[in-house]
């Protein structure tokens, strides 16, 4: 049998452990108390019965009347005790007489059995009452211990959940998240108790790790931005100087390299702004089909635009055009034609017919400066590999979802951009149209 998922929680396991330990402790203590009190009660009743038997024996030997509850060969005497007395020994036993528990004592008397009976009902009630008291107090103790233990465990698990929540926030990019701000683990505790608190130790370690990681990332972002800024001035001068060179193959090669360097520098600056979140998103209502056609014209590529269903979206047009432009250029650079840009409501799909995206990109998304490997299907990310990284960052900035996948039939790669609907605005009024370039 497979246990339910909730049974894996620390709270449930702790509750089961507390109940098990309490039940075991209550059972051991209950058995010890029951055995001790029963032994003491039976011993007292036995002593009383033997004392009464002694008086009966003395009266029998003196020829006097036997005391009450005493007699020779009584019919209710248990057979085992009768046999013991006939064998010449004395003994006692607890048995039922007329539905009441009775302590019997018997001794031999001239080949017969002299026996006496002592009422054992009160002693039996005492033992039964004690057993009920043990069970009741054990239940109360288990319940109280479970409540107190559950409260204590909940405090620990709540702090662990807070630590896990902060860890997930850090993994989503919120590097300023801290456990101390979320729950204040260890608040009000002394320095010594804080050092002995394992949960607080884990929380402080996570905060320290997050602070160190944030400092390193900020330093790297600042370094990237500084390098890009420093490169802009010499590259601008280099581009101006390349325009003065005489025409020729070498000059064209220099100019192309300078343009590539300038694009790389601008991409680095854009990534720095995306990482720091310093850019401002300026939203307005735009018709998605027109934006797509304008992007294709500006890219200067042979891309077919298919508008299945046009839509108005509220977004930052400049950032949206940057996303679509990068996807189109990437499809042409690393895939094979035909490249088709499809608008279906708020969803834009850019598809080529190359070898598809590499596995690392499908699994982890675009990674800056990573090559797509040999063959490099559509969106393989060859070269400096910043185009798809910028597209993913700009899509996140405008609240859109960008997905990368490989097409099933016909092969190729698909980049699907899903934009949010604007408030109180539905699909565009444009019917299915098609255009190409």
Short mmCIF file of C-alpha atoms in Angstrom, two decimals:
data_model
loop_
_atom_site.label_atom_id
_atom_site.label_comp_id
_atom_site.label_asym_id
_atom_site.label_seq_id
_atom_site.Cartn_x
_atom_site.Cartn_y
_atom_site.Cartn_z
CA UNK A 1 0.00 0.00 0.00
CA UNK A 2 1.17 3.47 -0.85
CA UNK A 3 0.81 6.08 1.90
CA UNK A 4 -0.86 9.41 1.02
CA UNK A 5 1.40 12.34 0.20
CA UNK A 6 0.52 14.28 3.37
CA UNK A 7 1.93 11.46 5.50
CA UNK A 8 5.43 12.46 4.37
CA UNK A 9 5.25 15.76 6.25
CA UNK A 10 7.39 16.31 9.32
CA UNK A 11 4.32 17.29 11.36
CA UNK A 12 2.58 13.99 10.66
CA UNK A 13 5.72 11.95 11.36
CA UNK A 14 6.35 13.85 14.59
CA UNK A 15 2.73 13.34 15.69
CA UNK A 16 2.98 9.60 15.03
CA UNK A 17 6.27 9.43 16.91
CA UNK A 18 4.84 11.33 19.89
CA UNK A 19 1.72 9.12 20.00
CA UNK A 20 3.79 5.95 19.71
CA UNK A 21 6.18 7.00 22.47
CA UNK A 22 3.35 8.15 24.74
CA UNK A 23 1.41 4.93 24.19
CA UNK A 24 4.49 2.84 24.88
CA UNK A 25 5.31 4.81 28.03
CA UNK A 26 1.70 4.70 29.22
CA UNK A 27 1.51 0.96 28.57
CA UNK A 28 4.72 0.26 30.48
CA UNK A 29 3.76 2.46 33.42
CA UNK A 30 0.20 1.11 33.41
CA UNK A 31 1.37 -2.49 33.49
CA UNK A 32 3.84 -1.75 36.30
CA UNK A 33 1.22 0.06 38.38
CA UNK A 34 -1.43 -2.57 37.67
CA UNK A 35 0.87 -5.43 38.62
CA UNK A 36 2.09 -3.69 41.76
CA UNK A 37 -1.34 -2.69 43.04
CA UNK A 38 -2.91 -6.05 42.10
CA UNK A 39 -0.16 -7.90 43.89
CA UNK A 40 -0.59 -5.73 46.97
CA UNK A 41 -4.39 -6.09 46.94
CA UNK A 42 -4.28 -9.85 46.44
CA UNK A 43 -1.68 -10.18 49.18
CA UNK A 44 -3.85 -8.26 51.63
CA UNK A 45 -6.91 -10.35 50.77
CA UNK A 46 -4.86 -13.58 51.05
CA UNK A 47 -3.52 -12.56 54.45
CA UNK A 48 -7.03 -11.85 55.63
CA UNK A 49 -8.32 -15.18 54.31
CA UNK A 50 -5.44 -17.13 55.91
CA UNK A 51 -5.99 -15.35 59.20
CA UNK A 52 -9.67 -16.26 59.08
CA UNK A 53 -8.70 -19.85 58.17
CA UNK A 54 -6.38 -19.96 61.16
CA UNK A 55 -9.25 -18.92 63.45
CA UNK A 56 -11.49 -21.55 61.87
CA UNK A 57 -8.81 -24.26 62.31
CA UNK A 58 -8.38 -23.35 65.97
CA UNK A 59 -12.15 -23.43 66.53
CA UNK A 60 -12.41 -26.79 64.72
CA UNK A 61 -9.64 -28.32 66.83
CA UNK A 62 -11.25 -26.96 70.02
CA UNK A 63 -14.64 -28.37 69.01
CA UNK A 64 -16.17 -24.92 68.94
CA UNK A 65 -18.53 -23.45 66.37
CA UNK A 66 -16.80 -22.38 63.18
CA UNK A 67 -16.66 -18.65 62.36
CA UNK A 68 -18.99 -17.22 59.71
CA UNK A 69 -18.06 -17.93 56.06
CA UNK A 70 -16.18 -21.08 57.22
CA UNK A 71 -17.11 -24.73 56.95
CA UNK A 72 -16.14 -28.28 56.09
CA UNK A 73 -16.22 -29.31 52.45
CA UNK A 74 -18.33 -26.34 51.22
CA UNK A 75 -19.96 -27.03 47.87
CA UNK A 76 -18.73 -23.78 46.26
CA UNK A 77 -15.07 -24.52 47.04
CA UNK A 78 -13.02 -24.63 43.80
CA UNK A 79 -11.94 -28.16 42.95
CA UNK A 80 -8.27 -27.25 42.57
CA UNK A 81 -8.13 -25.84 46.09
CA UNK A 82 -10.05 -28.89 47.43
CA UNK A 83 -7.46 -31.25 45.92
CA UNK A 84 -4.65 -29.13 47.40
CA UNK A 85 -6.18 -29.36 50.88
CA UNK A 86 -6.78 -33.12 50.60
CA UNK A 87 -3.11 -33.52 49.75
CA UNK A 88 -2.26 -32.07 53.15
CA UNK A 89 -1.36 -28.50 52.15
CA UNK A 90 -2.88 -25.07 52.70
CA UNK A 91 -3.62 -22.62 49.89
CA UNK A 92 -5.71 -19.76 48.63
CA UNK A 93 -7.42 -18.97 45.33
CA UNK A 94 -9.71 -16.28 43.92
CA UNK A 95 -12.90 -17.67 42.36
CA UNK A 96 -16.53 -16.74 41.69
CA UNK A 97 -19.19 -17.57 44.29
CA UNK A 98 -22.74 -16.64 43.49
CA UNK A 99 -21.46 -14.25 40.84
CA UNK A 100 -19.18 -12.41 43.27
CA UNK A 101 -15.38 -12.62 43.38
CA UNK A 102 -14.24 -14.44 46.53
CA UNK A 103 -10.88 -15.20 48.10
CA UNK A 104 -10.92 -18.83 49.27
CA UNK A 105 -8.53 -20.34 51.83
CA UNK A 106 -8.47 -24.07 52.63
CA UNK A 107 -6.57 -26.50 54.88
CA UNK A 108 -6.76 -30.27 55.62
CA UNK A 109 -8.94 -31.38 58.57
CA UNK A 110 -9.06 -35.09 59.38
CA UNK A 111 -9.26 -36.20 55.76
CA UNK A 112 -11.70 -33.47 54.93
CA UNK A 113 -11.33 -29.85 53.75
CA UNK A 114 -11.74 -26.93 56.10
CA UNK A 115 -12.35 -23.77 54.03
CA UNK A 116 -13.18 -20.14 54.59
CA UNK A 117 -14.28 -17.39 52.21
CA UNK A 118 -13.49 -13.68 52.19
CA UNK A 119 -15.39 -11.23 50.00
CA UNK A 120 -13.03 -10.04 47.25
CA UNK A 121 -15.47 -7.79 45.37
CA UNK A 122 -14.22 -4.52 46.86
CA UNK A 123 -10.63 -5.41 46.03
CA UNK A 124 -11.64 -6.34 42.45
CA UNK A 125 -13.45 -3.02 42.14
CA UNK A 126 -10.35 -1.24 43.36
CA UNK A 127 -8.21 -2.93 40.71
CA UNK A 128 -10.80 -2.23 37.97
CA UNK A 129 -11.07 1.40 39.03
CA UNK A 130 -7.31 1.69 39.01
CA UNK A 131 -7.15 0.23 35.49
CA UNK A 132 -9.80 2.69 34.29
CA UNK A 133 -7.93 5.55 35.93
CA UNK A 134 -4.69 4.46 34.25
CA UNK A 135 -6.39 4.30 30.83
CA UNK A 136 -8.12 7.66 31.31
CA UNK A 137 -5.00 9.43 32.54
CA UNK A 138 -2.98 7.87 29.71
CA UNK A 139 -5.45 9.18 27.13
CA UNK A 140 -5.36 12.64 28.69
CA UNK A 141 -1.57 12.56 28.89
CA UNK A 142 -1.28 11.45 25.27
CA UNK A 143 -3.71 14.16 24.14
CA UNK A 144 -1.94 16.86 26.14
CA UNK A 145 1.50 15.73 25.00
CA UNK A 146 0.28 15.59 21.40
CA UNK A 147 -1.06 19.14 21.61
CA UNK A 148 2.09 20.52 23.18
CA UNK A 149 4.33 18.50 20.87
CA UNK A 150 2.26 19.47 17.83
CA UNK A 151 2.55 23.14 18.79
CA UNK A 152 6.30 22.82 19.17
CA UNK A 153 6.68 20.88 15.93
CA UNK A 154 4.46 23.36 14.08
CA UNK A 155 6.75 26.17 15.17
CA UNK A 156 9.73 24.31 13.74
CA UNK A 157 7.98 23.29 10.52
CA UNK A 158 6.61 26.81 10.05
CA UNK A 159 10.13 28.19 10.22
CA UNK A 160 11.34 25.49 7.83
CA UNK A 161 8.53 26.38 5.43
CA UNK A 162 9.54 30.04 5.67
CA UNK A 163 13.12 29.10 4.89
CA UNK A 164 11.99 26.99 1.92
CA UNK A 165 9.76 29.81 0.67
CA UNK A 166 12.65 32.27 0.80
CA UNK A 167 14.86 29.74 -1.01
CA UNK A 168 12.26 29.45 -3.78
CA UNK A 169 12.03 33.23 -4.01
CA UNK A 170 15.81 33.42 -4.36
CA UNK A 171 15.71 30.77 -7.09
CA UNK A 172 13.14 32.93 -8.94
CA UNK A 173 15.57 35.84 -8.91
CA UNK A 174 14.46 37.73 -5.78
CA UNK A 175 17.98 37.97 -4.41
CA UNK A 176 17.00 40.48 -1.73
CA UNK A 177 14.71 37.93 -0.01
CA UNK A 178 15.86 36.95 3.46
CA UNK A 179 14.56 34.54 6.09
CA UNK A 180 15.08 37.11 8.83
CA UNK A 181 12.66 39.45 7.08
CA UNK A 182 10.13 36.70 6.37
CA UNK A 183 9.74 35.17 9.81
CA UNK A 184 12.36 36.43 12.18
CA UNK A 185 13.72 33.03 13.11
CA UNK A 186 15.23 33.07 16.53
CA UNK A 187 13.71 36.40 17.50
CA UNK A 188 14.03 37.20 21.17
CA UNK A 189 16.50 34.38 21.75
CA UNK A 190 19.86 34.89 23.34
CA UNK A 191 23.04 34.52 21.34
CA UNK A 192 23.76 31.17 22.97
CA UNK A 193 20.30 29.76 22.31
CA UNK A 194 20.44 31.05 18.75
CA UNK A 195 23.67 29.14 18.21
CA UNK A 196 22.00 25.98 19.50
CA UNK A 197 18.92 26.48 17.29
CA UNK A 198 19.53 24.32 14.19
CA UNK A 199 16.69 25.95 12.22
CA UNK A 200 18.07 29.41 12.94
CA UNK A 201 21.50 28.18 11.86
CA UNK A 202 20.08 26.98 8.54
CA UNK A 203 18.21 30.27 8.09
CA UNK A 204 21.32 32.34 8.77
CA UNK A 205 23.32 30.17 6.37
CA UNK A 206 20.69 30.72 3.67
CA UNK A 207 20.68 34.48 4.30
CA UNK A 208 24.46 34.55 4.12
CA UNK A 209 24.46 32.56 0.90
CA UNK A 210 21.80 34.83 -0.63
CA UNK A 211 23.73 37.94 0.38
CA UNK A 212 26.97 36.59 -1.08
CA UNK A 213 25.22 35.52 -4.27
CA UNK A 214 23.50 38.87 -4.61
CA UNK A 215 26.78 40.73 -4.11
CA UNK A 216 28.51 38.60 -6.75
CA UNK A 217 25.71 39.00 -9.28
CA UNK A 218 25.51 42.74 -8.72
CA UNK A 219 29.28 42.94 -9.16
CA UNK A 220 29.08 40.93 -12.39
CA UNK A 221 26.22 43.06 -13.71
CA UNK A 222 28.12 46.22 -12.88
CA UNK A 223 31.24 44.83 -14.55
CA UNK A 224 29.28 43.90 -17.70
CA UNK A 225 27.68 47.33 -17.87
CA UNK A 226 30.99 49.11 -17.27
CA UNK A 227 32.74 47.08 -19.95
CA UNK A 228 29.96 47.73 -22.44
CA UNK A 229 30.02 51.47 -21.68
CA UNK A 230 33.79 51.62 -22.02
CA UNK A 231 33.64 49.78 -25.35
CA UNK A 232 31.09 52.11 -26.90
CA UNK A 233 33.46 55.08 -27.27
CA UNK A 234 36.37 53.27 -28.99
CA UNK A 235 33.94 51.33 -31.16
CA UNK A 236 32.24 54.51 -32.27
CA UNK A 237 35.63 55.93 -33.23
CA UNK A 238 36.57 52.68 -34.93
CA UNK A 239 33.40 52.70 -36.96
CA UNK A 240 34.00 56.31 -38.03
CA UNK A 241 37.56 55.43 -38.98
CA UNK A 242 36.41 52.41 -40.99
CA UNK A 243 34.24 54.66 -43.10
CA UNK A 244 37.36 56.54 -44.18
CA UNK A 245 39.10 53.43 -45.46
CA UNK A 246 39.28 52.88 -49.21
CA UNK A 247 36.67 50.55 -50.62
CA UNK A 248 37.67 46.92 -50.90
CA UNK A 249 37.21 43.43 -49.49
CA UNK A 250 39.37 44.14 -46.45
CA UNK A 251 37.45 47.31 -45.69
CA UNK A 252 34.12 45.52 -45.93
CA UNK A 253 35.40 42.85 -43.56
CA UNK A 254 36.55 45.47 -41.04
CA UNK A 255 33.25 47.31 -41.22
CA UNK A 256 31.30 44.09 -40.74
CA UNK A 257 33.37 43.18 -37.66
CA UNK A 258 32.93 46.67 -36.23
CA UNK A 259 29.15 46.45 -36.72
CA UNK A 260 29.15 43.05 -35.02
CA UNK A 261 31.09 44.44 -32.09
CA UNK A 262 28.71 47.37 -31.79
CA UNK A 263 25.69 45.02 -31.79
CA UNK A 264 27.35 42.87 -29.15
CA UNK A 265 28.05 45.94 -27.02
CA UNK A 266 24.46 47.15 -27.32
CA UNK A 267 23.20 43.67 -26.44
CA UNK A 268 25.40 43.61 -23.35
CA UNK A 269 24.06 46.99 -22.27
CA UNK A 270 20.50 45.79 -22.80
CA UNK A 271 21.11 42.64 -20.77
CA UNK A 272 22.61 44.76 -18.00
CA UNK A 273 19.50 46.91 -17.92
CA UNK A 274 17.28 43.81 -17.88
CA UNK A 275 19.27 42.25 -15.04
CA UNK A 276 19.10 45.41 -12.96
CA UNK A 277 15.45 46.07 -13.81
CA UNK A 278 16.22 49.72 -14.41
CA UNK A 279 14.19 50.01 -17.63
CA UNK A 280 10.71 51.55 -17.63
CA UNK A 281 7.86 49.67 -19.30
CA UNK A 282 5.65 52.10 -21.25
CA UNK A 283 2.43 50.32 -22.18
CA UNK A 284 -0.19 51.30 -24.70
CA UNK A 285 -2.83 49.57 -26.79
CA UNK A 286 -1.44 48.14 -30.04
CA UNK A 287 -2.74 45.96 -32.83
CA UNK A 288 -0.61 42.84 -32.79
CA UNK A 289 -0.82 42.06 -36.51
CA UNK A 290 0.51 45.49 -37.50
CA UNK A 291 3.35 45.22 -35.00
CA UNK A 292 4.33 41.84 -36.45
CA UNK A 293 4.32 43.14 -40.03
CA UNK A 294 6.40 46.18 -39.02
CA UNK A 295 8.95 43.90 -37.30
CA UNK A 296 9.31 41.73 -40.41
CA UNK A 297 9.79 44.77 -42.66
CA UNK A 298 12.43 46.20 -40.33
CA UNK A 299 14.28 42.88 -40.17
CA UNK A 300 14.61 42.77 -43.96
CA UNK A 301 14.16 39.00 -44.05
CA UNK A 302 12.01 36.73 -46.18
CA UNK A 303 9.46 35.96 -43.48
CA UNK A 304 5.83 35.07 -44.10
CA UNK A 305 3.31 36.78 -41.80
CA UNK A 306 0.04 34.94 -41.21
CA UNK A 307 -2.65 36.67 -39.18
CA UNK A 308 -5.18 34.01 -38.21
CA UNK A 309 -6.94 36.26 -35.73
CA UNK A 310 -5.74 39.74 -34.95
CA UNK A 311 -5.91 41.17 -31.45
CA UNK A 312 -5.28 44.37 -29.53
CA UNK A 313 -2.76 44.01 -26.73
CA UNK A 314 -1.66 46.47 -24.07
CA UNK A 315 2.13 46.31 -24.03
CA UNK A 316 5.38 48.17 -24.57
CA UNK A 317 5.69 48.28 -28.36
CA UNK A 318 9.45 48.84 -28.39
CA UNK A 319 10.11 45.83 -26.17
CA UNK A 320 7.61 43.67 -28.10
CA UNK A 321 9.27 44.55 -31.39
CA UNK A 322 12.64 43.70 -29.85
CA UNK A 323 11.36 40.25 -28.83
CA UNK A 324 9.80 39.47 -32.22
CA UNK A 325 12.76 40.90 -34.13
CA UNK A 326 15.22 38.75 -32.22
CA UNK A 327 13.10 35.63 -32.76
CA UNK A 328 12.81 36.28 -36.51
CA UNK A 329 16.53 37.03 -36.95
CA UNK A 330 17.48 34.00 -34.86
CA UNK A 331 15.21 31.74 -36.95
CA UNK A 332 16.86 32.91 -40.17
CA UNK A 333 20.39 32.83 -38.78
CA UNK A 334 20.29 29.39 -37.15
CA UNK A 335 17.39 27.65 -38.90
CA UNK A 336 16.19 27.13 -42.45
CA UNK A 337 13.36 28.63 -44.42
CA UNK A 338 10.60 29.07 -44.82
CA UNK A 339 10.21 31.15 -41.66
CA UNK A 340 6.58 31.85 -40.72
CA UNK A 341 5.33 34.37 -38.14
CA UNK A 342 1.76 33.56 -37.09
CA UNK A 343 -0.57 35.80 -35.09
CA UNK A 344 -3.50 34.00 -33.42
CA UNK A 345 -5.11 36.32 -30.93
CA UNK A 346 -2.57 37.26 -28.23
CA UNK A 347 -0.27 34.39 -29.30
CA UNK A 348 2.58 34.92 -31.75
CA UNK A 349 4.48 31.93 -33.13
CA UNK A 350 7.77 32.13 -35.03
CA UNK A 351 8.62 28.88 -36.79
CA UNK A 352 11.45 27.82 -39.05
CA UNK A 353 12.12 24.47 -40.72
CA UNK A 354 15.63 23.74 -39.50
CA UNK A 355 16.87 21.05 -37.14
CA UNK A 356 15.13 22.41 -34.07
CA UNK A 357 16.33 23.83 -30.77
CA UNK A 358 19.15 22.06 -28.91
CA UNK A 359 18.28 20.02 -25.84
CA UNK A 360 19.91 22.41 -23.34
CA UNK A 361 17.74 25.29 -24.56
CA UNK A 362 14.53 23.27 -24.32
CA UNK A 363 15.46 22.14 -20.82
CA UNK A 364 16.93 25.32 -19.32
CA UNK A 365 16.02 28.17 -21.67
CA UNK A 366 18.42 30.52 -23.46
CA UNK A 367 21.89 30.87 -21.95
CA UNK A 368 24.09 33.77 -22.89
CA UNK A 369 27.29 33.02 -24.78
CA UNK A 370 26.47 29.31 -25.14
CA UNK A 371 26.89 27.67 -28.52
CA UNK A 372 24.24 25.37 -29.93
CA UNK A 373 26.73 22.76 -31.11
CA UNK A 374 27.20 21.22 -34.47
CA UNK A 375 24.32 21.40 -36.85
CA UNK A 376 22.59 23.99 -34.70
CA UNK A 377 18.94 23.84 -35.49
CA UNK A 378 16.64 26.79 -35.42
CA UNK A 379 17.43 28.95 -32.45
CA UNK A 380 20.55 26.97 -31.75
CA UNK A 381 22.11 29.99 -30.10
CA UNK A 382 25.38 30.01 -32.04
CA UNK A 383 27.65 33.03 -32.11
CA UNK A 384 27.43 35.21 -29.03
CA UNK A 385 23.99 33.75 -28.20
CA UNK A 386 22.48 36.89 -26.72
CA UNK A 387 19.48 37.27 -29.03
CA UNK A 388 17.23 34.72 -27.38
CA UNK A 389 18.43 35.75 -23.92
CA UNK A 390 17.35 39.34 -24.63
CA UNK A 391 14.05 38.12 -26.10
CA UNK A 392 13.31 36.07 -22.96
CA UNK A 393 14.23 39.01 -20.70
CA UNK A 394 12.12 41.53 -22.62
CA UNK A 395 9.17 39.10 -22.70
CA UNK A 396 9.36 38.77 -18.93
CA UNK A 397 9.53 42.57 -18.58
CA UNK A 398 6.23 43.04 -20.47
CA UNK A 399 4.52 40.19 -18.64
CA UNK A 400 4.48 37.80 -21.61
CA UNK A 401 5.34 34.09 -21.64
CA UNK A 402 7.96 32.91 -24.14
CA UNK A 403 8.21 29.17 -24.80
CA UNK A 404 10.68 27.30 -26.99
CA UNK A 405 9.82 23.94 -28.52
CA UNK A 406 10.50 21.79 -31.52
CA UNK A 407 7.75 21.39 -34.09
CA UNK A 408 6.32 17.92 -34.47
CA UNK A 409 5.41 17.48 -38.13
CA UNK A 410 7.83 18.83 -40.72
CA UNK A 411 10.57 19.53 -38.18
CA UNK A 412 11.87 22.93 -37.21
CA UNK A 413 11.79 25.12 -34.15
CA UNK A 414 8.91 27.11 -32.70
CA UNK A 415 9.09 30.11 -30.40
CA UNK A 416 5.65 30.89 -28.92
CA UNK A 417 5.04 34.29 -27.34
CA UNK A 418 1.82 34.61 -25.33
CA UNK A 419 0.82 38.16 -24.42
CA UNK A 420 -1.70 39.02 -21.69
CA UNK A 421 -5.09 40.30 -22.74
CA UNK A 422 -5.67 43.97 -21.96
CA UNK A 423 -8.40 44.74 -19.40
CA UNK A 424 -11.92 44.77 -20.92
CA UNK A 425 -10.54 44.23 -24.43
CA UNK A 426 -11.10 41.01 -26.36
CA UNK A 427 -9.87 39.78 -29.68
CA UNK A 428 -9.29 42.14 -32.54
CA UNK A 429 -11.90 42.69 -35.18
CA UNK A 430 -9.67 41.58 -38.01
CA UNK A 431 -10.68 38.34 -39.69
CA UNK A 432 -8.30 35.70 -40.97
CA UNK A 433 -5.87 37.34 -43.33
CA UNK A 434 -2.52 36.40 -44.74
CA UNK A 435 0.43 38.29 -45.95
CA UNK A 436 4.04 37.65 -46.71
CA UNK A 437 7.33 39.19 -47.43
#
